[in-house]
CSV table of C-alpha atoms and ligand atoms in Angstrom, one decimal:
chain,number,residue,atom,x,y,z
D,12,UNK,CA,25.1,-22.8,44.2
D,13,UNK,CA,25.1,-21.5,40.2
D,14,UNK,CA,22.5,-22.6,38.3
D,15,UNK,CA,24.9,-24.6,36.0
D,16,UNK,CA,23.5,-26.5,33.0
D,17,UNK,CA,24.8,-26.5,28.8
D,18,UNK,CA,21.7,-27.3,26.9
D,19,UNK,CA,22.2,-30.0,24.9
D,20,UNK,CA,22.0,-29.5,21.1
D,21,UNK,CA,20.8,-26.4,21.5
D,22,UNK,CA,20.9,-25.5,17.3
D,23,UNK,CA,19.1,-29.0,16.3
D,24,UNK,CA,16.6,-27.7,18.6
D,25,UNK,CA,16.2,-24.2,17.4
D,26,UNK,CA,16.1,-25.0,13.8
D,27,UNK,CA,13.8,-27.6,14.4
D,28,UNK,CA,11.4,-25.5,16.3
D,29,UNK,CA,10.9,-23.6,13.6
D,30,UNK,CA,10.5,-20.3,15.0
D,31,UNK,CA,8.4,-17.8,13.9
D,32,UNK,CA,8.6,-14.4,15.9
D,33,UNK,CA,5.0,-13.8,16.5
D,34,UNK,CA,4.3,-17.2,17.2
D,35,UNK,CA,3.6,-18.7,21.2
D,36,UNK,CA,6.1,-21.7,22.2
D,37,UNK,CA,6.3,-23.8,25.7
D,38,UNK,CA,9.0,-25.5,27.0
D,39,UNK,CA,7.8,-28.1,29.3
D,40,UNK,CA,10.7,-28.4,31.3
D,41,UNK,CA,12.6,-24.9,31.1
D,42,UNK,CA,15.4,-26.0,34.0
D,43,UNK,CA,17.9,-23.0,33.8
D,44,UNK,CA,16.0,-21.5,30.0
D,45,UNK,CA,19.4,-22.5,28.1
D,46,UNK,CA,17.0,-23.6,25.2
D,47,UNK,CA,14.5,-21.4,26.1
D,48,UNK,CA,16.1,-18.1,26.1
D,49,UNK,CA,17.3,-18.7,22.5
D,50,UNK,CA,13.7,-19.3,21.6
D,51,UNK,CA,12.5,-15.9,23.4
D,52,UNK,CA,15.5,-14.3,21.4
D,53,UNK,CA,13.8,-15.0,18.0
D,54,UNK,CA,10.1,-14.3,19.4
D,55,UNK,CA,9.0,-10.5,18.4
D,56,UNK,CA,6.6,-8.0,20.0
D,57,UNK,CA,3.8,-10.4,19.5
D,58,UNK,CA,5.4,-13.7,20.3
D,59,UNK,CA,4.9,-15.4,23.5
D,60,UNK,CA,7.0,-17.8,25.8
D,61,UNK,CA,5.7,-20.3,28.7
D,62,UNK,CA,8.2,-21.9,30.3
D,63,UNK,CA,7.6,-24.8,33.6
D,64,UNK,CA,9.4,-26.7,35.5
D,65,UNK,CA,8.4,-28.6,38.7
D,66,UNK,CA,11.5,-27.7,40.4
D,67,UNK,CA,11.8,-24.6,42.9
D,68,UNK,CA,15.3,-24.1,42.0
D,69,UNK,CA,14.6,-24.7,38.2
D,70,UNK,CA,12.1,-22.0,38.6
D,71,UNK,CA,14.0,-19.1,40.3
D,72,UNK,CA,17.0,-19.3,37.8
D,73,UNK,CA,14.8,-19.9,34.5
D,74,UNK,CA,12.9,-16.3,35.6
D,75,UNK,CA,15.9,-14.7,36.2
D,76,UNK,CA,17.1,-15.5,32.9
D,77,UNK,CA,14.7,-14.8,30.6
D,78,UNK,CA,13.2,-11.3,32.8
D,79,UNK,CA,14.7,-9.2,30.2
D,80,UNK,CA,12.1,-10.6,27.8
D,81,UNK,CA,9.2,-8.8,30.1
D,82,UNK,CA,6.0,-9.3,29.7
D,83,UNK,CA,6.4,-12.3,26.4
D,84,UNK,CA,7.2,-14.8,28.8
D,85,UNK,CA,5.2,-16.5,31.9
D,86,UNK,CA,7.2,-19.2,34.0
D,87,UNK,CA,4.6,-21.5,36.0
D,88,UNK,CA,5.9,-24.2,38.4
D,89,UNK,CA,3.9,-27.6,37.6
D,90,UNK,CA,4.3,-30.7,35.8
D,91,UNK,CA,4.1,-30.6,32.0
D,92,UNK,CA,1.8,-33.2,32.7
D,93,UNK,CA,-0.6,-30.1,33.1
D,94,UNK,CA,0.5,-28.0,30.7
D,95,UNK,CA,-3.2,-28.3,28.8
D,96,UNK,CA,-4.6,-26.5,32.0
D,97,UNK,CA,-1.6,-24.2,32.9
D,98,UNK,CA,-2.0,-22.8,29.3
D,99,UNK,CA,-5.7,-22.9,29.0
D,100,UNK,CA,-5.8,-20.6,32.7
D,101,UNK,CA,-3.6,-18.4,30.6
D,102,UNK,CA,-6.3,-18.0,28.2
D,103,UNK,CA,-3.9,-20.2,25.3
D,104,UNK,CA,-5.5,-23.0,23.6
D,105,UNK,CA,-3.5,-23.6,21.2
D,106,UNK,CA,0.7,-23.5,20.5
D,107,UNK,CA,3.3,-23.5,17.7
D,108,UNK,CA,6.2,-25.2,19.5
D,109,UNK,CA,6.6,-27.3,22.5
D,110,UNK,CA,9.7,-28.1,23.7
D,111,UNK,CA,10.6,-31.5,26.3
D,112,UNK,CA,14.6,-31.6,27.6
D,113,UNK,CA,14.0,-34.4,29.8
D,114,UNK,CA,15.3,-35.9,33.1
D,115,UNK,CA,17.4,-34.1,35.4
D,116,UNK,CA,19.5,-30.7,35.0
D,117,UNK,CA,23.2,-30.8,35.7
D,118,UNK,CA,22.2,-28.7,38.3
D,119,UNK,CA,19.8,-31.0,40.2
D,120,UNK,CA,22.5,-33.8,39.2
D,121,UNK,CA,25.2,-32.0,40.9
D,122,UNK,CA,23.7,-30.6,43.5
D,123,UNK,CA,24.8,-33.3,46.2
D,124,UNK,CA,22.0,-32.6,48.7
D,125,UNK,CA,19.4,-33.2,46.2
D,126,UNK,CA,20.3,-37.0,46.5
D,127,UNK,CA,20.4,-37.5,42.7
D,128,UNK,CA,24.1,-38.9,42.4
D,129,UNK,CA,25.8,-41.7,43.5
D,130,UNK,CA,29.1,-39.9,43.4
D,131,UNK,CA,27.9,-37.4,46.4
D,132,UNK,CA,27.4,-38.6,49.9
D,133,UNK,CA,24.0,-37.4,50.3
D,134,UNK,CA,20.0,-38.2,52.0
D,135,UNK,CA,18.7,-40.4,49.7
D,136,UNK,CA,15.6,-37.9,48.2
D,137,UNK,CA,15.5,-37.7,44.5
D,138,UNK,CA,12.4,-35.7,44.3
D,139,UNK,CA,12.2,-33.3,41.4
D,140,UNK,CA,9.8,-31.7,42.9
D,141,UNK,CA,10.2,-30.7,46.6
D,142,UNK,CA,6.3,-30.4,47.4
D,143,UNK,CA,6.2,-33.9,46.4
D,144,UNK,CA,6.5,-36.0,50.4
D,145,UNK,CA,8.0,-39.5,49.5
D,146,UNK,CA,11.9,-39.6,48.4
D,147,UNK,CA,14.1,-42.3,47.6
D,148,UNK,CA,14.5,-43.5,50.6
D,149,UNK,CA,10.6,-44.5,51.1
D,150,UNK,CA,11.3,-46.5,48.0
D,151,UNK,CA,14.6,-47.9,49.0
D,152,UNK,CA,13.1,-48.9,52.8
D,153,UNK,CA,9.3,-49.9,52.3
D,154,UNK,CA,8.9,-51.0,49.0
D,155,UNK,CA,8.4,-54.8,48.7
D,156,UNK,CA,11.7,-56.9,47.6
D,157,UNK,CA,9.5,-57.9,44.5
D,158,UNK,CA,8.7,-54.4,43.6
D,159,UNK,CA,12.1,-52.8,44.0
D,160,UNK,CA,13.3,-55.7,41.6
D,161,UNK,CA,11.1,-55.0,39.3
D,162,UNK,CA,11.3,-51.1,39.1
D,163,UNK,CA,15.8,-52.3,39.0
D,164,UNK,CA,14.8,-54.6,35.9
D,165,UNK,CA,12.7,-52.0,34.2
D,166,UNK,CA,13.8,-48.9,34.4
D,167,UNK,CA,17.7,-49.1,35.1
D,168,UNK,CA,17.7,-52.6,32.4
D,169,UNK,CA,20.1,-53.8,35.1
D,170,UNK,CA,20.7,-57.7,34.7
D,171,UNK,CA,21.8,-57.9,38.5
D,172,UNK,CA,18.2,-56.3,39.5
D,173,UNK,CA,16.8,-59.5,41.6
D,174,UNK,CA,20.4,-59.7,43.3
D,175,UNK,CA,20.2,-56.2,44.4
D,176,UNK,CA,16.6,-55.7,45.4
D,177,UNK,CA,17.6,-58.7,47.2
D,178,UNK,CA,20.4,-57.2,49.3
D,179,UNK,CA,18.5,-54.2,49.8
D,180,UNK,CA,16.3,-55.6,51.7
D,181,UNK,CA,19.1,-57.7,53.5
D,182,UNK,CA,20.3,-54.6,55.0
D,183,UNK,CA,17.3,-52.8,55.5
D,184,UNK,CA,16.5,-55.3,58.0
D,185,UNK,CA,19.6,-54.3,60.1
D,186,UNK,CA,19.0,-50.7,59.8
D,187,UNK,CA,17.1,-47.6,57.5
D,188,UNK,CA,19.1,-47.1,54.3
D,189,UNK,CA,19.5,-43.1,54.7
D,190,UNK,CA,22.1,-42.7,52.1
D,191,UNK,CA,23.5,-42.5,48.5
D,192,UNK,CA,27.0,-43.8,49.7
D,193,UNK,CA,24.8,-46.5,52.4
D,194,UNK,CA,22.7,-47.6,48.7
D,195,UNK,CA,25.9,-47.3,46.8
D,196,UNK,CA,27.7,-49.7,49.3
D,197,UNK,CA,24.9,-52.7,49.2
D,198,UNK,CA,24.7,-52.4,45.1
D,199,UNK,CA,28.1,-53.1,45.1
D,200,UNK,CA,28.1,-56.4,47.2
D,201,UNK,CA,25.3,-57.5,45.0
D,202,UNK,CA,27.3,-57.0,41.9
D,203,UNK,CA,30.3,-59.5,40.7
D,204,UNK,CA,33.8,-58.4,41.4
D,205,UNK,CA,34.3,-59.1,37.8
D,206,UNK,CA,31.5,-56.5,36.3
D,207,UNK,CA,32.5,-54.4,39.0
D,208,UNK,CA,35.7,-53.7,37.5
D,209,UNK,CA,34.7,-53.7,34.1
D,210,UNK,CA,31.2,-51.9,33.9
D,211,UNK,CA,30.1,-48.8,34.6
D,212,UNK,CA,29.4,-47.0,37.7
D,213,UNK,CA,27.3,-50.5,39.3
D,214,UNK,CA,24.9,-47.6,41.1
D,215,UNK,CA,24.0,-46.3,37.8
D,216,UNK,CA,21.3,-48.1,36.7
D,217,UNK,CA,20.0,-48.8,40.2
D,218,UNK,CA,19.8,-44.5,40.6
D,219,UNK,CA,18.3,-44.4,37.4
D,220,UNK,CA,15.3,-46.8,38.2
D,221,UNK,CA,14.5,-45.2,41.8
D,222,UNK,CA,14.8,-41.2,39.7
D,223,UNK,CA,12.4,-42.9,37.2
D,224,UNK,CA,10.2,-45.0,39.3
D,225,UNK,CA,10.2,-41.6,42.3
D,226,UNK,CA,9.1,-38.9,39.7
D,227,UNK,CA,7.1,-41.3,37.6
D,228,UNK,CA,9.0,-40.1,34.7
D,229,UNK,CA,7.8,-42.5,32.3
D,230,UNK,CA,4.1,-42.6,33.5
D,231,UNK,CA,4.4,-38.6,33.0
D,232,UNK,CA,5.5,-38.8,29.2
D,233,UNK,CA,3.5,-41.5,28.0
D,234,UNK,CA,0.0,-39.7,29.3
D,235,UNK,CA,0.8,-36.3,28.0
D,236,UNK,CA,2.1,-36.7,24.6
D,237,UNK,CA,-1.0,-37.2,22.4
D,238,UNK,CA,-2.4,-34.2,24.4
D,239,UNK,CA,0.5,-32.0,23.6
D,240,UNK,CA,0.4,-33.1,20.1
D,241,UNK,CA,-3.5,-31.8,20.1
D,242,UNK,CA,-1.9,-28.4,21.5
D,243,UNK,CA,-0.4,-27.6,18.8
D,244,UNK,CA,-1.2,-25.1,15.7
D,245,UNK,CA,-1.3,-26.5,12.4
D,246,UNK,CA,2.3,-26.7,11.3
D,247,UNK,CA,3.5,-26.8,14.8
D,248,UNK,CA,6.1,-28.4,15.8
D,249,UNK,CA,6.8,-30.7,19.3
D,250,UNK,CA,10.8,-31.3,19.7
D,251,UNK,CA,11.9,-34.4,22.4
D,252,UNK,CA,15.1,-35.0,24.0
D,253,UNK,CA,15.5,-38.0,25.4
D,254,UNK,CA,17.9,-39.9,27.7
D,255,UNK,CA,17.3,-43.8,27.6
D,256,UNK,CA,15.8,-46.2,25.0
D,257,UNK,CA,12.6,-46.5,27.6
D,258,UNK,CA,12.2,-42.6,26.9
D,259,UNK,CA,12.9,-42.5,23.7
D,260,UNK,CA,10.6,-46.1,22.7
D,261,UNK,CA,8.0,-43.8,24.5
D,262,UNK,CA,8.1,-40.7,22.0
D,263,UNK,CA,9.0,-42.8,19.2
D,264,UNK,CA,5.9,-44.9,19.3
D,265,UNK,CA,3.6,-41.8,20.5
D,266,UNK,CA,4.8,-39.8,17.2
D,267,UNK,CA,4.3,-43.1,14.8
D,268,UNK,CA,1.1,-43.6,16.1
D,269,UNK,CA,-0.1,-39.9,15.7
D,270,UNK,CA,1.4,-40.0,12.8
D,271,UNK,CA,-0.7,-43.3,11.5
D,272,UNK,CA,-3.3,-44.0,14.0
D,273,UNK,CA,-5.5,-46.1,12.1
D,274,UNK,CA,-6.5,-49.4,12.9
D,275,UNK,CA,-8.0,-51.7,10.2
D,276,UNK,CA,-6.8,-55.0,9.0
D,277,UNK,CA,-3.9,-54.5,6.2
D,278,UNK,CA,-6.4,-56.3,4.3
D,279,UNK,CA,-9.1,-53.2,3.8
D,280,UNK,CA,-8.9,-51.8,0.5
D,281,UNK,CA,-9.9,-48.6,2.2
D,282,UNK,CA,-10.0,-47.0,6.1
D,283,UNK,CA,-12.6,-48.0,8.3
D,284,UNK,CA,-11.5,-46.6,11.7
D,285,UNK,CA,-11.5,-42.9,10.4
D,286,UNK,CA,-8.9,-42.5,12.8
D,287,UNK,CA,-6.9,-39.6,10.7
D,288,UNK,CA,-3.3,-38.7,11.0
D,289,UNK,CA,-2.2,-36.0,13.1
D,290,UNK,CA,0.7,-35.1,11.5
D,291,UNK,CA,4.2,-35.9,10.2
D,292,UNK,CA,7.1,-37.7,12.2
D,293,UNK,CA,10.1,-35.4,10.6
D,294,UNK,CA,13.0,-37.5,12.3
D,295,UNK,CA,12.6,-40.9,10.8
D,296,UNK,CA,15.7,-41.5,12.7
D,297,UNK,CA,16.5,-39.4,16.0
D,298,UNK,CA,19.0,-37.0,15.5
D,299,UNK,CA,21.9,-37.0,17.8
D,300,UNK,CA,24.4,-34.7,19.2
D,301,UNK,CA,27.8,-34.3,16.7
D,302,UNK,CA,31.1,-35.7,18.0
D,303,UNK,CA,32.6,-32.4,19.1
D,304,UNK,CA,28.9,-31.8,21.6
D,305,UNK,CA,29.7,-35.4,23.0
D,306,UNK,CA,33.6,-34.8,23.6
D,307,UNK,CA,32.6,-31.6,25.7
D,308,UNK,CA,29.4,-32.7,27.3
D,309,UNK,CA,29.6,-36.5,28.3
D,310,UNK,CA,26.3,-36.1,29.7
D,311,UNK,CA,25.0,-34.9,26.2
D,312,UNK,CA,26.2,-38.8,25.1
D,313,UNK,CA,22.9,-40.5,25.1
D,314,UNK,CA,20.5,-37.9,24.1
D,315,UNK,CA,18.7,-38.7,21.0
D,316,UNK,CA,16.1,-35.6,19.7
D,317,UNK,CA,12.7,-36.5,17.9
D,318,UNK,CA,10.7,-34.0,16.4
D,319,UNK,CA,6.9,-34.2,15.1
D,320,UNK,CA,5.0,-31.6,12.8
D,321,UNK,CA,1.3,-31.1,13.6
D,322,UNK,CA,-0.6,-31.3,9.6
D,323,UNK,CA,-4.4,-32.1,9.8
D,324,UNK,CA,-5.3,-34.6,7.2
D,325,UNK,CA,-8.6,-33.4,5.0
J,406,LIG,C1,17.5,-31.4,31.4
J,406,LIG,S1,16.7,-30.1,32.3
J,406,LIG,C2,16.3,-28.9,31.2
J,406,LIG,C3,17.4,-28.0,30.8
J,406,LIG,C4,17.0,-26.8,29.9
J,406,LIG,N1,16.5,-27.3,28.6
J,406,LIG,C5,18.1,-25.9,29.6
J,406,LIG,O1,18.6,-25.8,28.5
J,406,LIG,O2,18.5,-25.2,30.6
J,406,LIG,C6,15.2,-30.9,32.8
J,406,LIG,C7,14.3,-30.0,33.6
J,406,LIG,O3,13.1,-30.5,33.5
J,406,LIG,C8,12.4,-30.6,34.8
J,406,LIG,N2,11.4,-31.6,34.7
J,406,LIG,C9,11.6,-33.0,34.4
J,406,LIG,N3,10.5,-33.6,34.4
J,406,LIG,C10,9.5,-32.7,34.5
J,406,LIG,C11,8.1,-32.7,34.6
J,406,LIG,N4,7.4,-33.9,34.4
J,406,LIG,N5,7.4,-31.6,34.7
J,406,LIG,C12,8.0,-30.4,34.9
J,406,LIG,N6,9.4,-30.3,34.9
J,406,LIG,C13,10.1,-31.4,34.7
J,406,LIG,C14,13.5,-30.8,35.8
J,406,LIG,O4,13.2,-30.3,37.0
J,406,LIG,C15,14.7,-30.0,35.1
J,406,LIG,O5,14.8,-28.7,35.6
């Protein structure tokens, strides 16, 4: 299957970067290097490129991609939850752009064996990373009926989340839930006729939460920000797509608090923490895709880009 995946505002990205062509740049989750190979297009002799992903598939078509860049760019498979330790073995300690596209690729998303959609018949896996040994359907069959409600409730934001964690474990008791169209089935008896008709897709947010909850997408994010942000050269820049509000609350806090770390009563007439700022939020509101991106890509529809500019304070 092609590696097929249009990078989501791809310019906003590039300009926020703020390339400079001898300078090093990572992007965290390089899926098929749409971004990425626009950043290695603008690095000179004496820039360098880093690209990971955690996904086999991810890994193979970002390398074939960028190969006509040589020796400037080094593809690692790993988490960007290591990225600190991938770099450092590298001998880099220090960055001038980072780069997070988050969630899945269209090509993990349409790939129907990889279990991510609800609109392929499919084993229920999920994994971003194939190495990984529980799927989805470890989740789906052997997670408590409390626990799968509260992963439905908090990361798909589904109102019907007790109803369906309920049925799911109605009909595991009759037999394993092996597939997307078996999970899609039982969501849809646990959801009113009337939202059924109305709403969405009523897998959506039920998908969403066992992705999320599977890959500990959130978990991921919210530890490795404030290292990233110490990654970075002075003037360096971190750029965020996101994909949901609980993404983009993550980044949004993470840069505000970098931004303003210090703790002391409103009341001190001066600091007391010493915590220092770490830089400069330069998206006080996220910046979205334009109306023509989200007529061509309905997937590029929710993505919201936050940007943060590394500026140690004397
Ligand atoms: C939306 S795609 C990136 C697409 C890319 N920007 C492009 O333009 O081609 C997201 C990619 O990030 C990878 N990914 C998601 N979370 C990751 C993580 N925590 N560590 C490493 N890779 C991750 C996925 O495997 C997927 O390939």
């Amino acid at each position: 299957m092609e590696f097929k995946h249009v990078s989501i505002m791809l310019d906003e990205v590039i300009e926020n970067l703020d390339i400079k062509s001898d300078g090093v740049y990572v992007d965290g989750t390089l899926g098929g290097a749409g971004h990425a190979w626009h950043v290695c297009k603008r690095l000179g002799e004496n820039g360098r490129f880093i690209g990971i992903d955690q996904d086999a598939a991810a890994i193979a078509a970002g390398t074939q991609r960028l190969a006509e860049f040589g020796d400037r760019v080094t593809i690692v498979r790993s988490n960007y939850c290591h990225m600190k330790d991938v770099l450092h073995d590298l001998g880099i300690e220090k960055v001038d752009g980072i780069l997070l596209d988050l969630g899945v690729s269209s090509y993990q998303f349409d790939n129907a064996g990889r279990g991510f959609s609800y609109r392929e018949d499919a084993p229920l896996d999920m994994r971003m990373d194939q190495r990984q040994e529980l799927t989805a359907r470890d989740i789906v069959n052997n997670y408590s009926e409390s626990d799968l409600y509260r992963i439905i409730r908090d990361f798909g934001e589904d109102k019907f989340a007790k109803n369906i964690a309920r049925h799911i474990c109605m009909a595991r008791q009759k037999k394993t839930i092996e597939t997307t169209f078996e999970l899609t089935e039982i969501i849809k008896a646990a959801i009113p006729m009337k939202v059924r008709a109305t709403g969405g897709h009523p897998a959506k947010k039920t998908f969403q939460a066992l992705r999320i909850e599977l890959n500990h997408e959130l978990e991921v994010l919210q530890n490795s920000l404030n290292d990233m942000i110490d990654l970075l050269n002075e003037d360096g820049r971190i750029c965020i797509i996101t994909f949901h509000s609980l993404e983009d609350r993550i980044v949004k806090t993470i840069f505000r608090k970098n931004e303003n770390p210090c703790e002391c009563p409103p009341s001190f007439p001066v600091c007391m923490c010493g915590k220092k700022s770490k830089g400069k939020v330069i998206t006080r509101k996220p910046i979205i895709p334009d109306a023509v991106e989200m007529e061509e890509n309905p997937r590029s529809k929710s993505a919201k880009l936050r940007v943060f500019m590394r500026r140690t304070q004397e």
